[in-house]
mmCIF file with all atom_site columns, C-alpha atoms in Angstrom:
data_model
loop_
_atom_site.group_PDB
_atom_site.id
_atom_site.type_symbol
_atom_site.label_atom_id
_atom_site.label_alt_id
_atom_site.label_comp_id
_atom_site.label_asym_id
_atom_site.label_entity_id
_atom_site.label_seq_id
_atom_site.pdbx_PDB_ins_code
_atom_site.Cartn_x
_atom_site.Cartn_y
_atom_site.Cartn_z
_atom_site.occupancy
_atom_site.B_iso_or_equiv
_atom_site.pdbx_formal_charge
_atom_site.auth_seq_id
_atom_site.auth_comp_id
_atom_site.auth_asym_id
_atom_site.auth_atom_id
_atom_site.pdbx_PDB_model_num
ATOM 1   C CA . MET A 1 1   ? 12.677  -5.547  1.477   1.00 0.00 ? 1   MET A CA 1
ATOM 2   C CA . ARG A 1 2   ? 13.124  -8.971  2.052   1.00 0.00 ? 2   ARG A CA 1
ATOM 3   C CA . THR A 1 3   ? 11.291  -9.773  4.235   1.00 0.00 ? 3   THR A CA 1
ATOM 4   C CA . PRO A 1 4   ? 7.017   -9.665  3.365   1.00 0.00 ? 4   PRO A CA 1
ATOM 5   C CA . ILE A 1 5   ? 6.001   -6.775  6.465   1.00 0.00 ? 5   ILE A CA 1
ATOM 6   C CA . SER A 1 6   ? 8.988   -4.778  4.686   1.00 0.00 ? 6   SER A CA 1
ATOM 7   C CA . ARG A 1 7   ? 8.009   -5.032  0.603   1.00 0.00 ? 7   ARG A CA 1
ATOM 8   C CA . LEU A 1 8   ? 4.275   -4.376  2.110   1.00 0.00 ? 8   LEU A CA 1
ATOM 9   C CA . ARG A 1 9   ? 5.092   -1.506  4.219   1.00 0.00 ? 9   ARG A CA 1
ATOM 10  C CA . THR A 1 10  ? 7.729   -0.359  1.006   1.00 0.00 ? 10  THR A CA 1
ATOM 11  C CA . ILE A 1 11  ? 5.183   -0.925  -1.636  1.00 0.00 ? 11  ILE A CA 1
ATOM 12  C CA . GLY A 1 12  ? 2.633   1.071   0.571   1.00 0.00 ? 12  GLY A CA 1
ATOM 13  C CA . ILE A 1 13  ? 4.467   3.949   0.156   1.00 0.00 ? 13  ILE A CA 1
ATOM 14  C CA . TYR A 1 14  ? 4.502   3.913   -2.403  1.00 0.00 ? 14  TYR A CA 1
ATOM 15  C CA . GLU A 1 15  ? 0.961   3.176   -3.062  1.00 0.00 ? 15  GLU A CA 1
ATOM 16  C CA . GLY A 1 16  ? 0.329   6.178   -1.020  1.00 0.00 ? 16  GLY A CA 1
ATOM 17  C CA . VAL A 1 17  ? 1.737   8.248   -2.584  1.00 0.00 ? 17  VAL A CA 1
ATOM 18  C CA . SER A 1 18  ? 0.947   7.603   -5.456  1.00 0.00 ? 18  SER A CA 1
ATOM 19  C CA . TYR A 1 19  ? -3.007  8.430   -4.450  1.00 0.00 ? 19  TYR A CA 1
ATOM 20  C CA . LEU A 1 20  ? -1.591  12.408  -2.622  1.00 0.00 ? 20  LEU A CA 1
ATOM 21  C CA . LEU A 1 21  ? -0.850  12.154  -6.492  1.00 0.00 ? 21  LEU A CA 1
ATOM 22  C CA . LEU A 1 22  ? -3.309  11.431  -8.113  1.00 0.00 ? 22  LEU A CA 1
ATOM 23  C CA . LEU A 1 23  ? -5.824  13.395  -6.176  1.00 0.00 ? 23  LEU A CA 1
ATOM 24  C CA . GLY A 1 24  ? -4.088  16.081  -5.779  1.00 0.00 ? 24  GLY A CA 1
ATOM 25  C CA . ILE A 1 25  ? -2.311  17.131  -8.965  1.00 0.00 ? 25  ILE A CA 1
ATOM 26  C CA . ALA A 1 26  ? -3.711  15.010  -11.730 1.00 0.00 ? 26  ALA A CA 1
ATOM 27  C CA . MET A 1 27  ? -7.888  15.359  -10.943 1.00 0.00 ? 27  MET A CA 1
ATOM 28  C CA . PRO A 1 28  ? -7.242  19.255  -10.441 1.00 0.00 ? 28  PRO A CA 1
ATOM 29  C CA . LEU A 1 29  ? -4.779  18.634  -13.954 1.00 0.00 ? 29  LEU A CA 1
ATOM 30  C CA . LYS A 1 30  ? -8.622  17.310  -15.457 1.00 0.00 ? 30  LYS A CA 1
ATOM 31  C CA . TYR A 1 31  ? -10.760 19.183  -13.761 1.00 0.00 ? 31  TYR A CA 1
ATOM 32  C CA . MET A 1 32  ? -9.431  22.601  -13.775 1.00 0.00 ? 32  MET A CA 1
ATOM 33  C CA . ALA A 1 33  ? -6.907  23.044  -16.403 1.00 0.00 ? 33  ALA A CA 1
ATOM 34  C CA . GLY A 1 34  ? -8.409  20.874  -19.185 1.00 0.00 ? 34  GLY A CA 1
ATOM 35  C CA . ILE A 1 35  ? -5.034  17.978  -18.447 1.00 0.00 ? 35  ILE A CA 1
ATOM 36  C CA . PRO A 1 36  ? -6.349  14.846  -18.609 1.00 0.00 ? 36  PRO A CA 1
ATOM 37  C CA . GLU A 1 37  ? -3.274  13.153  -19.746 1.00 0.00 ? 37  GLU A CA 1
ATOM 38  C CA . ALA A 1 38  ? -2.230  13.833  -15.674 1.00 0.00 ? 38  ALA A CA 1
ATOM 39  C CA . VAL A 1 39  ? -4.570  11.123  -14.987 1.00 0.00 ? 39  VAL A CA 1
ATOM 40  C CA . LYS A 1 40  ? -4.353  9.090   -17.137 1.00 0.00 ? 40  LYS A CA 1
ATOM 41  C CA . TYR A 1 41  ? -0.867  7.782   -16.658 1.00 0.00 ? 41  TYR A CA 1
ATOM 42  C CA . THR A 1 42  ? -0.469  8.727   -12.648 1.00 0.00 ? 42  THR A CA 1
ATOM 43  C CA . GLY A 1 43  ? -3.678  6.468   -12.636 1.00 0.00 ? 43  GLY A CA 1
ATOM 44  C CA . TRP A 1 44  ? -2.005  3.162   -14.671 1.00 0.00 ? 44  TRP A CA 1
ATOM 45  C CA . ALA A 1 45  ? 0.396   4.010   -12.019 1.00 0.00 ? 45  ALA A CA 1
ATOM 46  C CA . HIS A 1 46  ? -1.874  3.603   -9.276  1.00 0.00 ? 46  HIS A CA 1
ATOM 47  C CA . GLY A 1 47  ? -3.462  0.927   -9.885  1.00 0.00 ? 47  GLY A CA 1
ATOM 48  C CA . VAL A 1 48  ? -0.224  -1.388  -11.035 1.00 0.00 ? 48  VAL A CA 1
ATOM 49  C CA . LEU A 1 49  ? 0.345   0.324   -7.536  1.00 0.00 ? 49  LEU A CA 1
ATOM 50  C CA . PHE A 1 50  ? -2.862  -0.599  -5.769  1.00 0.00 ? 50  PHE A CA 1
ATOM 51  C CA . VAL A 1 51  ? -3.078  -4.234  -6.931  1.00 0.00 ? 51  VAL A CA 1
ATOM 52  C CA . LEU A 1 52  ? 0.626   -4.891  -5.745  1.00 0.00 ? 52  LEU A CA 1
ATOM 53  C CA . TYR A 1 53  ? -0.742  -3.520  -2.656  1.00 0.00 ? 53  TYR A CA 1
ATOM 54  C CA . MET A 1 54  ? -3.615  -6.231  -2.307  1.00 0.00 ? 54  MET A CA 1
ATOM 55  C CA . MET A 1 55  ? -0.763  -9.282  -3.623  1.00 0.00 ? 55  MET A CA 1
ATOM 56  C CA . SER A 1 56  ? 0.945   -7.825  -1.166  1.00 0.00 ? 56  SER A CA 1
ATOM 57  C CA . VAL A 1 57  ? -1.244  -7.682  1.784   1.00 0.00 ? 57  VAL A CA 1
ATOM 58  C CA . LEU A 1 58  ? -2.310  -11.950 -0.045  1.00 0.00 ? 58  LEU A CA 1
ATOM 59  C CA . GLU A 1 59  ? 1.568   -12.624 0.365   1.00 0.00 ? 59  GLU A CA 1
ATOM 60  C CA . VAL A 1 60  ? 2.043   -10.895 4.564   1.00 0.00 ? 60  VAL A CA 1
ATOM 61  C CA . THR A 1 61  ? -1.807  -12.115 5.185   1.00 0.00 ? 61  THR A CA 1
ATOM 62  C CA . LEU A 1 62  ? -0.032  -16.299 4.573   1.00 0.00 ? 62  LEU A CA 1
ATOM 63  C CA . THR A 1 63  ? 2.902   -15.613 5.790   1.00 0.00 ? 63  THR A CA 1
ATOM 64  C CA . HIS A 1 64  ? 1.501   -14.580 8.697   1.00 0.00 ? 64  HIS A CA 1
ATOM 65  C CA . ASN A 1 65  ? -1.279  -16.032 9.483   1.00 0.00 ? 65  ASN A CA 1
ATOM 66  C CA . TRP A 1 66  ? -2.919  -12.120 9.387   1.00 0.00 ? 66  TRP A CA 1
ATOM 67  C CA . SER A 1 67  ? -6.679  -11.970 10.475  1.00 0.00 ? 67  SER A CA 1
ATOM 68  C CA . ILE A 1 68  ? -9.485  -10.495 9.066   1.00 0.00 ? 68  ILE A CA 1
ATOM 69  C CA . LYS A 1 69  ? -9.769  -7.853  10.672  1.00 0.00 ? 69  LYS A CA 1
ATOM 70  C CA . LYS A 1 70  ? -6.163  -6.644  9.614   1.00 0.00 ? 70  LYS A CA 1
ATOM 71  C CA . VAL A 1 71  ? -6.155  -7.986  6.656   1.00 0.00 ? 71  VAL A CA 1
ATOM 72  C CA . ALA A 1 72  ? -9.642  -5.443  6.377   1.00 0.00 ? 72  ALA A CA 1
ATOM 73  C CA . ALA A 1 73  ? -7.528  -2.798  8.707   1.00 0.00 ? 73  ALA A CA 1
ATOM 74  C CA . ALA A 1 74  ? -5.003  -2.685  5.799   1.00 0.00 ? 74  ALA A CA 1
ATOM 75  C CA . VAL A 1 75  ? -7.830  -2.728  2.543   1.00 0.00 ? 75  VAL A CA 1
ATOM 76  C CA . VAL A 1 76  ? -9.405  0.331   4.294   1.00 0.00 ? 76  VAL A CA 1
ATOM 77  C CA . ALA A 1 77  ? -5.367  2.056   4.534   1.00 0.00 ? 77  ALA A CA 1
ATOM 78  C CA . SER A 1 78  ? -4.752  0.898   0.530   1.00 0.00 ? 78  SER A CA 1
ATOM 79  C CA . LEU A 1 79  ? -8.848  3.424   -0.105  1.00 0.00 ? 79  LEU A CA 1
ATOM 80  C CA . LEU A 1 80  ? -7.795  6.432   2.219   1.00 0.00 ? 80  LEU A CA 1
ATOM 81  C CA . PRO A 1 81  ? -5.627  9.467   0.905   1.00 0.00 ? 81  PRO A CA 1
ATOM 82  C CA . PHE A 1 82  ? -2.725  9.260   3.910   1.00 0.00 ? 82  PHE A CA 1
ATOM 83  C CA . GLY A 1 83  ? -4.258  5.308   4.823   1.00 0.00 ? 83  GLY A CA 1
ATOM 84  C CA . PRO A 1 84  ? -0.787  3.829   4.050   1.00 0.00 ? 84  PRO A CA 1
ATOM 85  C CA . PHE A 1 85  ? 1.492   5.935   5.544   1.00 0.00 ? 85  PHE A CA 1
ATOM 86  C CA . ILE A 1 86  ? -1.036  5.573   9.445   1.00 0.00 ? 86  ILE A CA 1
ATOM 87  C CA . LEU A 1 87  ? 0.121   1.076   8.358   1.00 0.00 ? 87  LEU A CA 1
ATOM 88  C CA . ASP A 1 88  ? 3.057   1.991   7.961   1.00 0.00 ? 88  ASP A CA 1
ATOM 89  C CA . LYS A 1 89  ? 3.972   2.414   11.506  1.00 0.00 ? 89  LYS A CA 1
ATOM 90  C CA . LYS A 1 90  ? 1.931   0.093   12.879  1.00 0.00 ? 90  LYS A CA 1
ATOM 91  C CA . LEU A 1 91  ? 4.028   -2.203  10.140  1.00 0.00 ? 91  LEU A CA 1
ATOM 92  C CA . LEU A 1 92  ? 7.056   -1.261  11.572  1.00 0.00 ? 92  LEU A CA 1
ATOM 93  C CA . LYS A 1 93  ? 5.878   -2.453  14.833  1.00 0.00 ? 93  LYS A CA 1
ATOM 94  C CA . GLU A 1 94  ? 4.978   -5.825  14.180  1.00 0.00 ? 94  GLU A CA 1
ATOM 95  C CA . GLU A 1 95  ? 7.972   -6.075  11.763  1.00 0.00 ? 95  GLU A CA 1
ATOM 96  C CA . GLU A 1 96  ? 10.265  -5.541  15.176  1.00 0.00 ? 96  GLU A CA 1
ATOM 97  C CA . ILE A 1 97  ? 8.298   -8.135  16.712  1.00 0.00 ? 97  ILE A CA 1
ATOM 98  C CA . LYS A 1 98  ? 8.808   -10.511 13.870  1.00 0.00 ? 98  LYS A CA 1
ATOM 99  C CA . LYS A 1 99  ? 12.570  -10.025 13.749  1.00 0.00 ? 99  LYS A CA 1
ATOM 100 C CA . GLU A 1 100 ? 12.233  -11.690 17.391  1.00 0.00 ? 100 GLU A CA 1
ATOM 101 C CA . LYS A 1 101 ? 10.549  -14.625 15.853  1.00 0.00 ? 101 LYS A CA 1
ATOM 102 C CA . PRO A 1 102 ? 11.016  -17.103 12.882  1.00 0.00 ? 102 PRO A CA 1
ATOM 103 C CA . VAL A 1 103 ? 8.559   -17.062 9.758   1.00 0.00 ? 103 VAL A CA 1
ATOM 104 C CA . LYS A 1 104 ? 7.685   -19.432 7.493   1.00 0.00 ? 104 LYS A CA 1
ATOM 105 C CA . GLN A 1 105 ? 8.464   -18.076 4.002   1.00 0.00 ? 105 GLN A CA 1
ATOM 106 C CA . VAL A 1 106 ? 6.138   -18.914 1.473   1.00 0.00 ? 106 VAL A CA 1
ATOM 107 C CA . ALA A 1 107 ? 7.679   -19.961 -2.196  1.00 0.00 ? 107 ALA A CA 1
#
């Protein structure tokens, strides 16, 4: 995780997995099996990862001068169950392009 984009990609994958766990396992356990603790802990972890994801989007926006359209795409991707995985492929391409050009780093 040396670059802002690689950090966003990594956090995005974790955030996406936590969202799928929340929707696919924790919510059914809460409503079908009466185990609310599953949502409590999975939801907490997902919330932390979501905040980290948004902070990472901000970092990439500032360091790579992302347009409003790219920022909106990243935000929408975080709200869709498989969105972060789709965005990851696009970010990988962008990261490969950025490796060829130096980018200012935020201190």
